[in-house]
Amino acid sequence: SRQRYVLGDTAMQKMAQSHVFLSGIGGLGVEIAKNIVLAGVKALTVHDTKQCTKWDLGINFFIHEDDITGQRNRAEATLHRIAELNPYVHVAASTVPLDETTDLSFLKQYQCVILTEVSLLLQKKINDFCHAQQPPIKFISADVYGICSRLFCDLGDEFEVLDTTGEEPKEIFISNITQSNPGIVTCLENHPHRLETGQFLTFREINGMSCLNGSTHQITVVSPYSFSIGDTSDMEPYLHGGIAVQVKTPKIFYFERLEKQITNPLCLVADFSKPEAPLQIHVAMLALNHFQENFGRRPNIGCLQDAEEMLKIAMSISETLENKPQVNGDVVKWLSRTAQGFLAPLAAAVGGFASQEVLKAVTGKFSPLQQWLYIDMLDIVTPLEKMESEEFLPRGDRYDALRACIGDSLCQKLHDLNVFLVGCGAIGCEMLKNLALLGVGTGQDKGLVTITDPDLIEKSNLNRQFLFRPHHIQKPKSYTAAEATLNINPYLKIDSYINKVCPATENTYSDEFYTKQDVIVTALDNVEARRYIDSRCVANLRPLIDSGTMGTKGHTEVIVPHLTESYNSHRDPPEEEIPFCTLKSFPAAIEHTIQWARDKFESSFSHKPSLFNKFWQTYLSAEEVLQRIKSGESLEGCFHVIKTLSRRPRSWTQCVELARVKFEKYFSHKALQLLHSFPLDTRLKDGSLFWQSPKRPPFPVKFEFNDPLHYDFIVSAAKLFATVYCVPFTEKDLSEEAILKIISAVKVPDFRPSNKVVQTDETARKPDHIPVSSEDERNAIFQLEKSILSNEALENDLQMKPISFEKDDDSNGHIDFITAASNLRAKMYNIEPADRFKTKRIAGKIIPAIATATAAVSGLVALELIKVVGGYPADAYKNCFLNLAIPIMVFTETAEVRRTEIRNGISFTIWDRWTIYGKEDFTLLDFINAVREKYGIEPTMVVQGVKMLYVPVMPGHIKRLKLTMQKLVKPSADKKYVDLTVSFAPETDGEEDLPGPPVRYYFVQEDN
């Protein structure tokens, strides 16, 4: 379901009818196979003619040691493991030779052909064949050689894409349209349109210039808040209102064959600091292909002669290309040195990208790659220069492919590494696979991978969390992921926990725990957790690599002590909250009605029942409560609790009646009340109409039993009321006849207008407490007496069953209620309704997800991990932002850490921490003096977390100077130190205090 939100149903259906052929099940082929089987094509044929070798264990996560001893073919060995990922995909293996003499007509049964580990000559031959078919067979080739990778796409002469970005069509509220040529459309203030020139819009609900309604116009952007639409000078003058909706238009993409593209390549530039790099790698990789054709092998590891030969070939190839690009000798040399090797994380990155291109090829959804992508790891070569060539030679183990790229010393550092991976969801699973292939945490004496995740496996996880299978549902993610990772590399040492990493678990994840870790990797889905872990990494000077995805978008960020800024150094703008008055009375978009319905669910079925239970746990009987309120006591929440008790439904019939009454209240009386408070002709002080865009006047909805939406609301609400009030019901109770019989007898109260003030201020927040009048209190006494007399305040009556919202269980009726309630409110305000699927995404705050982006992001994280372990300088690290839909991949250098000046040449960064060692009778004054003596500046303020220990202007704080630090801080018995924040007097009075670094105060001198 998470992938449906990325691709949409049409693309999912096209994908489920497509047949794909993939040749080469090495480290890259298996990545692509995994991703497209998880996505759900109809059938995949995996083709390979090679036998499993020890080498494959370090690059192919589906090849195990017994496949080598059994001398299995790679396609046959991995077949059932690939097929197991998705029971709906038919996976077949082929082991017949594919070479220059093969009759290619067997490829006609496929919509897409993917080649890896195929010679360039054969790639050209197969590409020509695919391109010539009608319709053309989509052709993709990809390769990883050492520290370089390439991807090529040819989807035929013309390839039509129906949706180039996958973004939701934008809806723009209009505030004005000029009568001019061209007509200028202005949006509501503070709401930029974010459109681009050339896009198409259609209009609706315009008052005045109504001939625009239903028409489509191509726009030209004038400013962030306005755009032009062509001649409006002869139209009626614009009065008010109107919404412009973006129209998605198909786009044709044009492709050339491989043969032609080789000489004049169209490349995606991923690193704008090196725009020349793609062409340089293009030439180097062509030289490598020619070397293989000439000598029947790849260049030998560290062989200078082979590197020289390859350089000569590169020079002559460059002359044959249209732009005659300059040959970069270093790129050619390093490609030659590492060409026999294989970097598994690089295959994960390019494999994720390539898999998304396959999905585009078979669905026509998103913009395809035109036509080459090169991703490299050339950032790592500088220190490798100094190593002896023996470092890179094979040792006959599973890490030979990795060793050929990074040398044995760096391999050993990876083996001895302690890594803390937080989260075992989609990125977590992919990350564990990468760690296993790199041999992280497999050292004989050192090295450990620690993982934690509090969640259980859900069915909706299976489309991208590839270590999990259907029989794992409802098992803990971390334990299951650990077990599955040992299948990839049985030598991995792994500790798994099921804790959340948060302040409450600091006993487990203490400073001591962090200090033992060499690097922390986060695989989280929320900003709050990232911020917290970042702060722990900064406090303990630990490197952190963070990443995340949302649909086809992804990011990676590297945080290295003393070199880079931290995650908390930059803040995303907070999510815009919907104003309270918009939710309560003036919705303008379907998101508003969905949030309203979600809030109604929360208050009726979770919040109120919880308060009810809490009240009756505090006061044990109704008689006691009656006695106390009669004697004038004010019991918090008592009025609402008694109201709930007196109206409590006690049968299925009463639950249905309650749902029917709520229908009238929410969807009829509410509209009548608003129109009573603000009749349609109401005008504001400036003479403009009250009811104009974005405010929409409501119209009461008349209940119709035969309207499916009305019926759905009644049934879903009644079922939820029955659940919270512990009322049993049967299948027979849910029949239409039974419901109709109850509904027909319901006496619905008439509408009585009230003089309640309706909130119209958009900045006003929801009130915490609504005051209770004395009449309400008298009423409460009367109602409670009545309940006690009629034996309706017994122990069972004083309990309710609160419901926790669960979006993924379709049988519980939660999304049914929210969909019906939201769409009825939308109908009342004349807002376009949303189907159940969209409602579920918005109400459940579901993050769309797909395996392709997850795989690409985690591959990039693992590449940065290698640099962190190698202790690389700041300019080697790269952050990445990618969007596989457009497609873009942008690498940027990490932000250099900022140095804050205090004064007199004293400065600090976020990574600095001052330390002061005290003793038992050390006072606050001693502490302040110690800071001055050691660091040359006297603190004027001392704070511990949110507790102000010493602020001179606060009453009584001067006296604190004589108190001991022990008494002020009150440490727990096992605490050896406390982290304090200090600040310093400004240079001139009236300015802000100057911030300082954290100061770690040790209660006693540490034993060295």
PDB file of C-alpha atoms in Angstrom, residues 200-204 212-217 243-247:
ATOM      1  CA  PHE A 200      -1.492  24.217 -17.672  1.00  0.00           C
ATOM      2  CA  LEU A 201      -4.253  25.185 -15.239  1.00  0.00           C
ATOM      3  CA  THR A 202      -8.009  24.799 -15.217  1.00  0.00           C
ATOM      4  CA  PHE A 203     -10.341  27.090 -13.245  1.00  0.00           C
ATOM      5  CA  ARG A 204     -13.433  26.596 -11.120  1.00  0.00           C
ATOM      6  CA  LEU A 212     -13.008  30.986 -17.118  1.00  0.00           C
ATOM      7  CA  ASN A 213     -14.652  28.173 -15.107  1.00  0.00           C
ATOM      8  CA  GLY A 214     -13.916  24.811 -16.731  1.00  0.00           C
ATOM      9  CA  SER A 215     -11.419  26.310 -19.212  1.00  0.00           C
ATOM     10  CA  THR A 216      -7.725  25.338 -19.437  1.00  0.00           C
ATOM     11  CA  HIS A 217      -4.896  27.852 -19.926  1.00  0.00           C
ATOM     12  CA  ILE A 243      -9.518  27.958  -7.579  1.00  0.00           C
ATOM     13  CA  ALA A 244      -6.888  27.209 -10.219  1.00  0.00           C
ATOM     14  CA  VAL A 245      -5.991  23.510 -10.518  1.00  0.00           C
ATOM     15  CA  GLN A 246      -2.850  22.256 -12.228  1.00  0.00           C
ATOM     16  CA  VAL A 247      -3.484  19.945 -15.222  1.00  0.00           C
TER      17      VAL A 247
END
